[in-house]
Every structure is written in C-alpha cells, then in structure tokens.
Amino acid sequence: MDFVSSLSTATLADPVAKLGPQALERLCNPPRQPLLINNAGHCHSISIYLATEHSSEDAYEKIRRSTIRNFPGTQDVEDILSFHKVESLIAGLTGIEKIQHNMCPNSCAAFTGPYSDLEECPLCGASRWNEELLRATNGRSKVPAKRFTTIPLGPQLQALYRDPDQARHMGYLYERTQQILTELRRTGSISLVDDIAAGWDYLGAVLDGDIKKDDIVLMVSLDGAQLYESKQSDCWIYIWVILNLSPDKRYKKVHVCPGGFIPGPNKPKNINSFLFIGLHHIAALQREGLHIWDASEDRVFQSDLYLLFTTADGLGLVCWDGMVGHSGKNGCRVYCPTRGRRKIQGTHYYPALLKPRDNCAPGSDHPDINVFQLPLGGSGDYAHNLMRVVSAPSHRQWEIRRTETGITKPPLILGLEPSRSLSVPLCMTTDLMHLAGNLSDLLISLWRGTMECSGTDSKNSWDWAILCDEDTWTTHGQAVENAGMFIPGSFNHKPRNIANKINTDYKTWEFHLYIFGLAPALLYSVLPEPYWSNFCKLVRGIQIMSQHAITKQDLEHAYVLLCSWGREFELVYYQLRQDRLHFIRPCVHQVLHLVTEAMHKGPPICYAQWTMERTIGNLGQEIRQPSKPYENLAEEGVWRSRVTTPFSLSN
C-alpha cells in the first residue's frame, strides 16, 4: 500500500525519479525541430556508431582513427568524435537517459519508494553497500552493491514525434477508432475484429472521454529471461508497446520501447519495488501531462498517457494483478468468478466445470457450470474483494480471505490515475503464445501417458495414450520431421523430430506449429476417433483466434468450437473422476475465455508475448561482454532506445 500511495502522488520532480534539470525542462518544453545533424564529422560519427551495432568500442575507435588518417583535410574530419563523445551526443540529441537505483545484492528488493532510505534489504538483511569497500574505507565510501536500470518512457515518445513520418503514423489509432465508431452507429455491431481498437474495453474508455485524440495508449509487458543456457543468468525485463501505431509497425523492434532491466540470477521477492520507478514516471506524466512537438504538423500539444493492458505469461501476471497463482481456488487469469475444485487429499484447485461424480471434496461440490454460460472475466466483485483482503485484521484472516477472493495484495498499478488506465482486473490479458505451449504440454503428456496417475486410477484404462509405446513415439517423431519439407518457408523454422528434442530445447513456435498445424493430420486414424474429433475442435478454434483479423462469423464459430471442446475434454479424459481432476489444467479454462476476451480486447495476437520473446532474444544476442551480462543487457536496452530515434544526417 505504501508503494501504491507513493504512485498516487508522483511528480516528475520527486527525488526518486532522478531526473536532472535538463530532462525536466525537455519533458515540459520539448525541442521544436527535427533531429537534423549538419556537421559532417558528427554525421560520420553517428553513421559509424550505428554501423558497428554489434561490434566493440575498440572497433569503433579503429574506424574513427583510420578515417581521420586517410582523409586529412576533409571538411569536418577533425570533428569525428570518440566513442564516448558520440554516445553523449546521441543522448543529448534524443534526451533519452537511463536511471539507476540501488538494489539488494541478492535481488530481493530495490531501495525505492518506502525502502529508499534503508541501509539493509528489508527481506534478507543484506547491506545495500559494497561491504568490502565500506570496511576498507572505515565506512566513508558507500558504493552500491548492485544496481538496476530504468529507461523513462517520456523522452522516448517525445523523440518519436520529432520525425514527420513517425508522427503521422501515430495517428493510426484515432483514425481506426473513428472508422469503427462510424460502423457501430450505422450497423450496431463490429464486423471485423482486427485490432485493440475493436475491443469494447478500449472503446468504452474512448466513449467515456478517458482516451482523447492526442493521447498515447500503452501496453506494458513483463517476462523473465535466461541469457545463457550454460550458467545461471536469469533476469527480468519489461517493455512498452505503443498502441497508437498500426499493428504492422508497433511490434517491430524499432518501435518497442525498453522500460527496465532487473538483474538476477535470483528471482525478485518484491518485484513492485523494481517496477515502481517505471510506473512512477508514467504516474507523474499522467498527472502533469507529456508535452510533445509534432513534426508532421509543427504543433505542441499535451498528451495524456493511458495504460490499457498489462501482459506477462501466466505466472508473471501475478506481478501485475496481485492475485494468487493458477492453482488457487479462484485462479482464473482474467478473474472470472468460477471457483476451482480440489481432490479429497489435495490443496491445489483445478478449474473443472463439471463436478466429480464419484467423490467430491468439501467446498468443491458446487453445481456444474454450463460452458456456454461461463461468467465473463473482470468480475465486478474485485473492488469489494480487494477491500476485504487489505482490511484483514490478522495474518490468519488474510490467508482465509486470500483463498476466498483469489487476491493476495493491492496491485501496484492502482496508484495510477483511475481515468488514465484500464486498471485491474480488466487490464489483464490472455497470452496466446504461452497458452499454446501449455496446451501442447497437456495433450502430449496425455497421449504419451506421462501424466501423473493417481493410485486409484490405471494407465491401462487410458485408451487415448497412443504414443506411450516407444516405437510408436519414435515413428511419430520422424513423421513430424519428414513433414517439415512440405511447410512453406514463411513459417520460419520447421519443427524438428519431437521424439528426440521434446526434453531438451523444443521451441514454443515448434510446439505451436506441431499441435495446431501437423498433429491433426499425423494423428488421424492413430488417435481414437472421439479424442481426435475433440482435438480438431480445439485446433480449428485456436487457428481462428490466432488470426490478425477475425470476422464476426468466425468469432461465433470459434466460440462454439472451443466451448464444445472444453466440455467434451472433461467428459472424455477427466470423465468426472476426482482422481483425474489434475487433467483440467488452467490452460483448459483459459481457452474458454478466448472469444469473449477478444470481443473486449481485440485479437489475442495483439497482446501475446511474442513481442517480448523476440525482444529478449534480440537484446540477448547483442550482449558483447558475457562476463557482465546484466550490466551489458541494460546498456543494450539504452542503446536500442536511443538509436531507433530517426536522425536526419546531412550529406
């Protein structure tokens, strides 16, 4: 609550923001000219700097010295800058800078917000200072033991508008919104869901006046990354996606804005303390407004930032929404009021719509739920339930209310301006990328017979486990590899032999293409007909929901397919037996929300984690010094945010 309260009163001048006088001045009074470089030496310096993107500082300096030596007397040749000076020039021109704050050396928490003045980590007691240096200087030299990096978003947005073409591209969302509203007034419905602008959540904010013509609409995405397979190198990254740009532009790396980098290798115990700095900047801009010079119209205007969606994988969403994990009694990722069911001796809950017929644990015997009447996400009880949790008089009462409500704590984004964000739980999204991976894991573990089998069950009765025989599994894996030669090159990497690679490094994209592209054909007449027919309903439904543009008719078709699949899945696999409740994983329930969530938020592909995964891959590949992976990953993020700014270099 202290972090939330700090956000609710955030200003750009707060000490925690660490913005210097020049940065504050630019945010309030932006430069009113394009990024035009007239000095030939400076132009050449920037050209070399951009060309040596994946090279070392030494490579840049060698090219610089060679140019000066080989072209003596050339105009402005003596003005070719050193590596550090050209970096400073670009930073000064763009106004994009990094902010660093101290953190626990064990990655527990950051010394921000209510932790700002602490000398020791509030969770593990570790000193915030380099203890060896502190002792050597008798406490005089206080050097941080570890720091993390945040890249403020405001200067990145201001720099984008300084290019006329980019500024014009930012008008896409408003233009598309007007087209949809015109269609709505004329026909009363939306015929094509092709972007977030066709979602009712966004349109509601527009019609309420919370999102206006010049406002910038944002999506934030968080994920963990392992930089190297051979050693501990986990870290956490978040990025900003600018939804004002059209879908064919906003997800490209030139437009994805790095937000912050949290070093590992340990997982943060209080991730709010790290996310606080980036959200503090957003909260301050929401309160004071972001002043922008539009190069396409030569005008200055004030834009209000609107945070529409917060995205992550299923586990990472708890960092944004403050809810229980997926095994909770109310573990729905979009917070629908459907309660889970648990086994007699178990503590984990499973989102089965149909209750077990043989035996039912107390509290899990609520009536069957009609899949075609599944409650919508974004339960209206959220505010009441949150109040119950934060007002719990004791730790025991908190645990009870946490179980009943599915909420563990107030989410950090509650500190943002209510009229400038969609807020929890509506801002939570379904992640189609990880959903496809989880469905693949579920189905393959059933077909291979590797799913956990309770003592009261027998795998001999699993007539769907057609790949449990090693020879059959090997033959199937070879068939997957052989099918690759018939897949068009536009599908990127073809899936490898799944029998050989599934336990090592089978990629999410390979699982996606295998399950939703090849498996229906390869398992025809192999998987018994009831299971194959059920599987095909899932495949066709996911194929529709993976499209960039979904017609009204396709949405209706997908709704029938996926709901029918969900009910049949419970009947043919789980068979209403309490010892098979664990077959009903959270991904089964999430599938049932895909269509209604698409109506509210736009096509699932628009807020899937593919953009984040590609960003992690791109930045990870660009690390130049493996000995300092975290520092260099953050530096690559800073580099990316600056050099993607469109410079105009004179001839």
XYZ file of C-alpha atoms in Angstrom:
651
model
C 0.000 0.000 0.000
C 2.945 2.329 0.623
C 4.132 1.820 -2.946
C 0.615 2.398 -4.293
C 0.253 5.567 -2.210
C 3.596 6.873 -3.477
C 2.443 6.422 -7.073
C -0.802 8.256 -6.416
C 1.131 11.434 -5.540
C 4.005 11.053 -8.039
C 5.545 14.099 -9.692
C 8.400 14.409 -12.184
C 10.424 16.397 -9.640
C 10.338 13.666 -6.961
C 13.876 12.694 -5.870
C 13.167 9.024 -6.650
C 12.672 9.985 -10.326
C 16.321 11.143 -10.528
C 15.565 13.445 -13.464
C 18.044 16.302 -13.898
C 17.064 19.914 -14.651
C 17.656 19.473 -18.387
C 15.492 16.332 -18.558
C 12.706 18.039 -16.621
C 12.887 21.056 -18.915
C 12.639 18.884 -22.051
C 9.610 16.999 -20.720
C 7.790 20.295 -20.152
C 9.232 22.196 -23.115
C 10.239 19.744 -25.873
C 12.692 20.664 -28.659
C 10.816 22.018 -31.655
C 12.961 20.854 -34.543
C 13.747 17.501 -36.183
C 16.886 15.606 -35.211
C 18.957 17.125 -38.034
C 22.784 16.835 -37.860
C 24.609 19.353 -40.082
C 28.230 18.778 -39.016
C 29.801 16.246 -41.416
C 32.127 14.889 -38.725
C 29.244 14.334 -36.342
C 27.183 12.723 -39.126
C 30.017 10.321 -39.877
C 30.449 9.572 -36.164
C 26.796 8.614 -35.814
C 26.937 6.561 -39.022
C 29.925 4.578 -37.714
C 28.241 4.166 -34.334
C 25.084 2.763 -35.929
C 27.019 0.546 -38.353
C 29.081 -1.048 -35.570
C 25.958 -2.021 -33.602
C 27.243 -5.492 -32.756
C 30.926 -4.591 -32.566
C 33.119 -3.446 -29.707
C 34.135 0.050 -28.638
C 37.634 -0.759 -29.901
C 36.267 -1.483 -33.404
C 34.597 1.941 -33.484
C 37.809 3.685 -32.406
C 39.882 1.902 -35.052
C 37.477 3.006 -37.800
C 37.492 6.561 -36.435
C 41.295 6.796 -36.388
C 41.553 5.210 -39.834
C 39.106 7.748 -41.291
C 40.964 10.716 -39.789
C 44.316 9.362 -41.013
C 43.175 8.528 -44.565
C 41.144 11.671 -45.270
C 43.241 14.548 -43.930
C 41.944 17.985 -44.769
C 38.421 16.761 -45.496
C 35.722 19.084 -44.219
C 34.930 18.476 -40.521
C 37.107 15.333 -40.422
C 38.680 16.553 -37.198
C 35.189 16.655 -35.686
C 34.762 12.877 -35.846
C 34.000 12.013 -32.253
C 35.357 9.416 -29.902
C 33.074 6.547 -28.877
C 32.059 8.124 -25.581
C 31.537 11.559 -27.121
C 29.262 10.238 -29.870
C 27.269 8.382 -27.220
C 26.935 11.619 -25.278
C 25.932 13.467 -28.460
C 23.152 10.964 -29.221
C 21.961 11.013 -25.611
C 21.857 14.805 -25.670
C 20.038 14.960 -29.002
C 17.376 12.412 -28.079
C 17.038 13.315 -24.397
C 16.839 9.598 -23.604
C 18.742 8.658 -20.482
C 18.955 5.778 -18.076
C 18.130 5.938 -14.383
C 19.854 3.623 -11.919
C 18.792 2.739 -8.393
C 20.337 0.603 -5.693
C 19.040 -2.887 -5.058
C 19.648 -5.817 -2.762
C 22.719 -7.797 -3.879
C 20.537 -10.929 -3.646
C 17.900 -9.349 -5.907
C 15.228 -9.451 -3.176
C 14.091 -5.839 -3.485
C 15.063 -2.398 -4.728
C 15.735 0.530 -2.441
C 12.901 2.623 -3.852
C 9.656 4.080 -2.542
C 9.234 3.231 1.158
C 12.573 1.356 1.018
C 14.546 4.363 -0.286
C 16.313 5.240 2.968
C 17.050 1.713 4.202
C 20.654 0.621 4.664
C 19.804 -3.097 4.543
C 17.451 -5.236 2.484
C 14.103 -5.448 4.322
C 13.739 -9.092 3.280
C 17.154 -10.718 3.728
C 19.124 -8.141 5.724
C 21.937 -7.796 3.173
C 23.666 -4.418 3.052
C 22.888 -2.133 0.123
C 26.595 -1.151 0.009
C 29.730 -2.912 -1.165
C 30.789 -4.233 2.243
C 34.396 -4.925 1.279
C 34.939 -1.342 0.141
C 32.962 0.016 3.083
C 35.225 -1.775 5.597
C 38.393 -0.817 3.728
C 37.489 2.880 3.972
C 36.128 2.730 7.537
C 32.601 3.418 6.311
C 33.496 6.516 4.268
C 32.996 5.091 0.763
C 29.438 3.927 0.134
C 29.321 2.228 -3.274
C 26.122 0.327 -4.147
C 26.464 -3.437 -4.037
C 24.143 -3.763 -7.040
C 22.005 -1.515 -9.234
C 19.179 -1.893 -11.729
C 18.320 0.252 -14.749
C 15.120 2.023 -15.789
C 14.649 3.893 -19.075
C 11.971 6.611 -18.739
C 9.341 6.407 -21.448
C 8.539 10.126 -21.826
C 11.726 11.126 -23.701
C 11.362 8.105 -25.997
C 7.877 9.254 -27.000
C 8.997 12.846 -27.499
C 11.855 11.709 -29.763
C 9.480 9.591 -31.863
C 7.295 12.610 -32.698
C 10.314 14.614 -33.917
C 10.226 12.672 -37.197
C 7.349 13.738 -39.505
C 6.683 10.229 -40.834
C 6.635 8.647 -37.381
C 4.392 11.420 -36.069
C 1.909 10.748 -38.883
C 1.985 7.012 -38.127
C 0.910 7.791 -34.548
C -2.464 8.931 -35.900
C -3.471 5.378 -36.859
C -5.335 4.513 -33.659
C -7.528 7.602 -33.726
C -8.383 7.089 -37.409
C -9.221 3.395 -36.929
C -11.303 4.222 -33.872
C -13.390 6.713 -35.834
C -13.997 4.120 -38.564
C -15.212 1.564 -36.009
C -17.444 4.063 -34.201
C -18.972 5.086 -37.539
C -19.710 1.431 -38.329
C -21.196 0.940 -34.873
C -23.542 3.879 -35.267
C -24.599 2.690 -38.720
C -24.982 -1.078 -38.126
C -24.966 -1.560 -34.359
C -22.111 -4.107 -34.488
C -18.428 -4.584 -35.367
C -17.958 -6.783 -38.426
C -14.173 -7.261 -38.189
C -12.064 -7.530 -35.027
C -8.618 -6.615 -36.344
C -7.009 -4.620 -33.526
C -7.439 -3.459 -29.940
C -9.495 -0.553 -31.343
C -12.301 -3.062 -31.999
C -12.360 -4.173 -28.354
C -15.115 -2.984 -26.049
C -12.697 -2.186 -23.206
C -10.807 0.330 -25.330
C -13.941 1.719 -26.977
C -15.541 2.169 -23.564
C -12.633 4.348 -22.438
C -12.924 6.377 -25.646
C -16.672 6.893 -25.272
C -16.199 7.851 -21.605
C -13.761 10.558 -22.691
C -10.776 8.963 -20.911
C -8.901 8.462 -24.201
C -8.794 11.509 -26.460
C -7.385 12.219 -29.922
C -3.850 13.194 -28.841
C -3.490 10.669 -26.021
C -0.905 7.893 -26.212
C -2.222 4.396 -25.422
C 0.261 1.901 -23.983
C 0.703 -1.774 -23.246
C 3.398 -2.994 -20.853
C 4.884 -6.478 -20.990
C 6.992 -8.246 -18.344
C 8.906 -11.501 -18.592
C 11.898 -13.345 -17.241
C 14.836 -14.294 -19.425
C 17.711 -16.737 -19.180
C 20.580 -15.143 -21.067
C 22.785 -18.254 -21.247
C 21.851 -21.921 -21.190
C 25.127 -22.979 -19.579
C 25.017 -20.856 -16.414
C 22.730 -19.009 -14.053
C 21.790 -15.840 -15.870
C 18.122 -15.186 -15.150
C 16.886 -11.618 -15.229
C 13.621 -9.739 -15.743
C 12.721 -7.229 -18.433
C 9.718 -5.065 -19.148
C 8.922 -3.180 -22.346
C 6.346 -0.649 -23.557
C 4.330 -1.164 -26.748
C 2.788 1.948 -28.339
C -0.723 1.029 -29.446
C -1.223 4.273 -31.420
C 0.892 2.724 -34.173
C -0.687 0.284 -36.612
C -0.210 -3.463 -35.950
C 2.282 -3.767 -38.812
C 4.565 -1.243 -37.071
C 4.061 -1.301 -33.301
C 5.598 -4.736 -32.692
C 8.804 -4.159 -34.660
C 11.912 -3.667 -32.568
C 12.423 -0.132 -33.875
C 9.198 0.884 -32.103
C 9.312 -1.301 -28.973
C 10.449 0.860 -26.049
C 12.628 -0.812 -23.382
C 11.342 0.009 -19.899
C 13.585 -1.592 -17.314
C 16.061 -4.374 -16.534
C 16.125 -6.275 -13.233
C 19.354 -8.281 -12.709
C 19.313 -11.815 -11.336
C 20.187 -14.518 -11.011
C 17.816 -14.758 -8.030
C 14.133 -14.036 -8.578
C 12.941 -10.730 -7.067
C 10.929 -11.242 -3.888
C 9.338 -7.803 -4.076
C 9.110 -7.021 -7.773
C 6.903 -3.980 -7.059
C 9.958 -2.187 -5.715
C 11.635 -2.582 -9.136
C 8.602 -1.784 -11.294
C 7.882 1.234 -9.102
C 10.363 3.535 -10.898
C 8.956 2.982 -14.396
C 5.363 3.288 -13.183
C 6.258 6.341 -11.079
C 7.367 8.061 -14.300
C 4.087 7.090 -16.006
C 2.031 8.228 -12.998
C 3.825 11.595 -12.935
C 3.244 12.123 -16.674
C -0.415 11.186 -16.242
C -0.723 13.832 -13.550
C 1.316 16.586 -15.246
C 0.874 15.683 -18.922
C 3.529 14.920 -21.528
C 4.322 17.876 -23.804
C 5.095 16.828 -27.375
C 6.180 18.660 -30.518
C 4.613 17.029 -33.581
C 6.976 17.416 -36.536
C 4.284 16.476 -39.067
C 2.052 19.409 -38.064
C 4.578 21.708 -36.360
C 2.488 21.997 -33.213
C 2.983 21.409 -29.499
C 0.300 19.566 -27.588
C -0.173 17.880 -24.237
C -0.768 14.132 -24.333
C -2.195 12.032 -21.522
C -0.724 8.537 -21.281
C -3.303 5.753 -20.980
C -2.188 2.307 -19.783
C -4.542 -0.163 -21.452
C -3.067 -3.653 -20.946
C -0.528 -5.282 -18.636
C 0.814 -8.523 -20.082
C 3.017 -11.394 -18.985
C 2.948 -15.170 -19.078
C 0.526 -16.959 -16.737
C 2.947 -16.964 -13.807
C 4.187 -13.429 -14.411
C 0.703 -11.913 -14.378
C 0.656 -12.094 -10.575
C 3.343 -9.379 -10.623
C 0.777 -7.031 -12.183
C -2.528 -8.152 -10.692
C -1.555 -9.178 -7.150
C -3.622 -12.356 -7.404
C -2.975 -15.937 -6.349
C -1.229 -18.386 -8.642
C -3.022 -20.618 -11.102
C -3.571 -23.357 -8.501
C -5.711 -21.145 -6.262
C -9.405 -21.630 -5.584
C -10.084 -18.587 -7.740
C -7.122 -18.816 -10.091
C -8.660 -17.551 -13.335
C -6.168 -15.231 -15.043
C -8.909 -12.835 -16.183
C -10.644 -13.009 -12.788
C -13.957 -14.605 -13.601
C -15.876 -15.828 -10.518
C -15.612 -19.518 -11.439
C -14.344 -21.496 -8.440
C -11.974 -24.419 -8.762
C -12.328 -27.920 -7.368
C -9.762 -29.875 -5.374
C -9.111 -33.522 -4.667
C -10.062 -35.081 -1.329
C -6.472 -35.018 -0.038
C -5.214 -32.135 -2.169
C -4.652 -28.420 -1.719
C -4.407 -27.401 -5.372
C -7.590 -26.349 -7.138
C -8.456 -27.300 -10.720
C -10.922 -25.333 -12.905
C -13.256 -28.219 -13.774
C -16.709 -27.042 -14.831
C -18.278 -30.421 -14.078
C -18.028 -31.727 -10.533
C -16.724 -35.243 -9.841
C -19.471 -37.851 -9.670
C -17.657 -40.440 -7.564
C -16.329 -38.357 -4.682
C -16.150 -34.641 -4.037
C -14.055 -32.695 -1.551
C -15.920 -30.299 0.791
C -16.125 -26.862 -0.788
C -15.679 -28.295 -4.287
C -19.159 -29.729 -4.706
C -20.707 -26.605 -6.210
C -23.055 -27.295 -9.150
C -21.912 -27.964 -12.695
C -21.292 -24.873 -14.835
C -22.719 -24.619 -18.320
C -19.739 -23.818 -20.544
C -21.954 -21.659 -22.760
C -22.903 -19.584 -19.716
C -19.397 -19.158 -18.325
C -19.098 -15.872 -16.390
C -17.121 -13.148 -18.131
C -13.688 -12.071 -16.955
C -13.187 -8.877 -14.986
C -15.553 -9.720 -12.146
C -17.372 -6.717 -10.725
C -16.692 -8.078 -7.234
C -12.989 -7.250 -7.492
C -13.080 -3.919 -5.622
C -15.142 -5.398 -2.783
C -12.875 -8.448 -2.566
C -9.719 -6.304 -2.547
C -11.131 -4.248 0.314
C -11.744 -7.441 2.269
C -8.137 -8.537 1.781
C -6.439 -5.254 2.699
C -8.674 -4.827 5.770
C -7.914 -8.287 7.174
C -7.319 -7.879 10.944
C -4.784 -10.723 11.231
C -2.453 -12.863 9.153
C -4.794 -15.828 9.568
C -7.745 -13.797 8.314
C -5.638 -12.600 5.392
C -4.913 -16.219 4.413
C -8.605 -17.107 4.580
C -9.683 -14.091 2.541
C -6.873 -14.639 0.056
C -8.185 -18.158 -0.609
C -11.786 -16.976 -0.910
C -11.104 -13.995 -3.169
C -8.036 -15.062 -5.155
C -6.342 -11.750 -4.259
C -3.105 -11.520 -2.271
C -2.332 -7.776 -2.302
C -3.255 -4.465 -3.931
C -1.626 -4.273 -7.386
C 0.897 -1.515 -7.971
C -1.000 -0.039 -10.924
C -3.826 1.028 -8.601
C -1.593 4.024 -7.903
C -2.058 5.303 -11.466
C -4.717 7.853 -12.350
C -8.035 5.906 -12.492
C -9.121 7.735 -15.642
C -5.752 7.043 -17.308
C -5.649 3.245 -17.033
C -7.980 0.309 -17.556
C -6.976 -0.971 -14.109
C -7.272 -4.437 -12.597
C -8.867 -6.825 -13.433
C -9.893 -5.530 -16.871
C -6.301 -4.809 -17.945
C -5.339 -8.478 -17.528
C -4.978 -10.352 -20.833
C -4.836 -13.920 -22.092
C -1.444 -14.846 -23.533
C -1.965 -16.915 -26.660
C 1.736 -17.740 -27.003
C 2.189 -19.436 -23.639
C -1.355 -20.830 -23.799
C -0.423 -22.755 -26.943
C 2.667 -24.108 -25.196
C 0.693 -25.171 -22.126
C -1.963 -26.887 -24.238
C 0.770 -28.718 -26.139
C 2.317 -29.943 -22.896
C -1.080 -31.100 -21.587
C -2.102 -33.016 -24.693
C 1.281 -34.623 -25.307
C 1.521 -35.783 -21.677
C -1.920 -37.396 -22.050
C -1.153 -39.048 -25.380
C 2.249 -40.285 -24.192
C 0.856 -41.467 -20.866
C 3.341 -39.376 -18.877
C 0.617 -37.523 -16.973
C 0.577 -38.242 -13.249
C -1.643 -41.242 -12.471
C -3.355 -41.487 -9.083
C -3.268 -44.700 -7.095
C -6.972 -45.282 -7.697
C -6.511 -44.942 -11.469
C -4.748 -47.165 -14.009
C -2.917 -46.174 -17.165
C -4.148 -49.386 -18.749
C -7.550 -47.716 -18.991
C -6.127 -44.688 -20.831
C -7.112 -45.593 -24.369
C -6.007 -42.137 -25.510
C -2.349 -42.836 -24.578
C -1.481 -43.991 -28.103
C 2.091 -42.629 -28.012
C 3.195 -44.392 -24.814
C 4.782 -47.177 -26.858
C 8.373 -46.145 -27.572
C 8.358 -47.440 -31.180
C 5.125 -45.583 -31.952
C 6.513 -42.392 -30.392
C 9.763 -42.687 -32.374
C 7.870 -43.254 -35.631
C 5.639 -40.278 -34.902
C 8.646 -38.042 -34.198
C 10.184 -38.976 -37.538
C 6.878 -38.215 -39.267
C 6.938 -34.723 -37.740
C 10.445 -34.144 -39.081
C 9.547 -35.511 -42.531
C 6.520 -33.218 -42.741
C 8.838 -30.222 -42.458
C 9.763 -30.359 -46.143
C 6.157 -29.517 -47.058
C 5.938 -26.417 -44.818
C 6.380 -23.067 -46.636
C 9.445 -21.036 -45.735
C 7.219 -18.239 -44.439
C 6.558 -20.401 -41.373
C 10.145 -19.786 -40.252
C 11.822 -22.832 -38.657
C 10.155 -26.141 -39.367
C 9.516 -28.373 -36.334
C 12.238 -30.887 -35.577
C 11.823 -34.521 -34.545
C 9.698 -34.103 -31.429
C 10.622 -37.540 -30.077
C 14.302 -36.528 -29.972
C 14.000 -32.885 -28.924
C 10.979 -32.603 -26.622
C 13.014 -32.940 -23.421
C 15.779 -30.555 -24.478
C 15.074 -27.428 -26.472
C 11.832 -27.769 -28.432
C 10.762 -24.159 -29.020
C 7.363 -22.615 -28.342
C 6.929 -21.914 -32.049
C 7.660 -25.575 -32.837
C 5.034 -26.718 -30.344
C 2.582 -24.247 -31.847
C 3.150 -25.455 -35.407
C 3.188 -29.121 -34.374
C -0.037 -29.122 -32.329
C -2.062 -26.638 -34.382
C -0.676 -27.483 -37.819
C 0.691 -31.004 -38.190
C -0.796 -33.128 -35.387
C -4.382 -33.267 -36.721
C -3.132 -34.903 -39.911
C -0.398 -37.061 -38.354
C -2.740 -38.406 -35.648
C -5.639 -39.149 -37.999
C -6.652 -42.815 -37.559
C -3.940 -43.081 -34.843
C -5.727 -41.246 -32.033
C -9.130 -42.899 -31.349
C -11.949 -41.044 -33.071
C -13.634 -39.406 -30.013
C -10.306 -37.889 -28.909
C -9.244 -36.935 -32.437
C -12.573 -35.244 -33.119
C -12.337 -33.357 -29.829
C -8.765 -32.320 -30.636
C -9.739 -30.974 -34.068
C -12.299 -28.633 -32.485
C -9.532 -27.141 -30.356
C -7.190 -26.821 -33.333
C -9.693 -25.052 -35.549
C -10.769 -22.748 -32.715
C -7.183 -21.736 -31.908
C -6.405 -21.251 -35.603
C -9.269 -18.755 -35.853
C -8.239 -16.961 -32.665
C -4.633 -16.704 -33.910
C -5.664 -14.586 -36.905
C -4.790 -10.904 -37.066
C -8.300 -10.120 -38.287
C -11.322 -12.120 -37.124
C -14.761 -11.683 -38.642
C -17.910 -11.677 -36.557
C -18.913 -15.003 -38.116
C -15.520 -16.543 -37.304
C -15.814 -15.411 -33.681
C -19.192 -17.120 -33.395
C -17.788 -20.285 -34.973
C -14.736 -20.296 -32.684
C -16.953 -19.780 -29.629
C -18.990 -22.899 -30.419
C -15.874 -24.942 -31.241
C -13.868 -24.013 -28.134
C -16.764 -24.290 -25.696
C -17.723 -27.677 -27.152
C -14.087 -28.771 -26.905
C -13.890 -27.744 -23.245
C -16.988 -29.673 -22.204
C -16.044 -32.753 -24.260
C -12.476 -32.667 -22.909
C -13.792 -33.040 -19.371
C -16.138 -35.868 -20.396
C -13.680 -37.975 -22.427
C -10.455 -37.504 -20.405
C -11.319 -36.445 -16.861
C -14.553 -38.498 -17.013
C -15.857 -36.752 -13.855
C -13.458 -38.703 -11.599
C -11.918 -36.810 -8.681
C -8.630 -38.694 -9.109
C -8.349 -37.187 -12.610
C -9.110 -33.602 -11.653
C -5.477 -32.696 -12.349
C -6.153 -33.283 -16.076
C -8.083 -29.993 -16.035
C -5.189 -27.564 -16.017
C -5.678 -23.779 -16.004
C -4.991 -23.628 -19.749
C -8.211 -25.583 -20.387
C -10.206 -22.897 -18.608
C -8.314 -20.062 -20.277
C -9.269 -21.374 -23.734
C -12.922 -20.893 -22.827
C -12.367 -17.157 -22.325
C -10.543 -16.528 -25.621
C -13.532 -15.452 -27.705
C -15.229 -13.209 -25.139
C -11.877 -11.642 -24.241
C -11.242 -10.978 -27.950
C -14.555 -9.124 -28.123
C -13.440 -6.966 -25.198
C -9.747 -6.553 -26.039
C -9.244 -7.314 -29.720
C -7.485 -10.311 -31.352
C -5.362 -12.280 -28.846
C -2.365 -11.997 -31.179
C -2.299 -8.233 -30.442
C -1.312 -8.780 -26.795
C 0.524 -12.108 -26.963
C 4.066 -12.398 -25.593
C 5.727 -12.935 -28.983
C 6.968 -9.328 -28.985
C 8.582 -9.734 -25.582
C 10.173 -13.054 -26.536
C 11.696 -11.525 -29.655
C 12.933 -8.508 -27.699
C 14.642 -10.766 -25.164
C 16.234 -12.738 -27.989
C 17.421 -9.629 -29.820
C 18.917 -7.944 -26.767
C 20.470 -11.176 -25.518
C 22.230 -11.767 -28.824
C 23.697 -8.267 -28.712
C 25.460 -8.649 -25.354
C 29.140 -8.022 -26.051
C 30.725 -8.907 -22.685
C 29.439 -12.215 -21.265
C 31.391 -11.554 -18.054
C 28.899 -8.801 -17.129
C 25.643 -9.979 -18.714
C 23.200 -7.918 -16.652
C 25.008 -4.598 -16.980
C 25.514 -5.138 -20.696
C 21.909 -6.211 -21.275
C 20.761 -2.941 -19.701
C 23.268 -0.974 -21.811
C 21.960 -2.664 -24.956
C 18.466 -1.586 -23.961
C 19.620 2.008 -23.511
C 21.476 1.836 -26.851
C 18.359 0.481 -28.567
C 16.098 3.200 -27.173
C 18.447 5.913 -28.479
C 19.488 4.678 -31.900
C 15.968 3.761 -33.016
C 15.282 7.504 -32.923
C 15.097 8.715 -36.552
C 18.100 11.000 -37.184
C 18.359 13.193 -40.264
C 22.006 13.146 -41.346
C 23.100 15.826 -43.819
C 25.148 14.833 -46.871
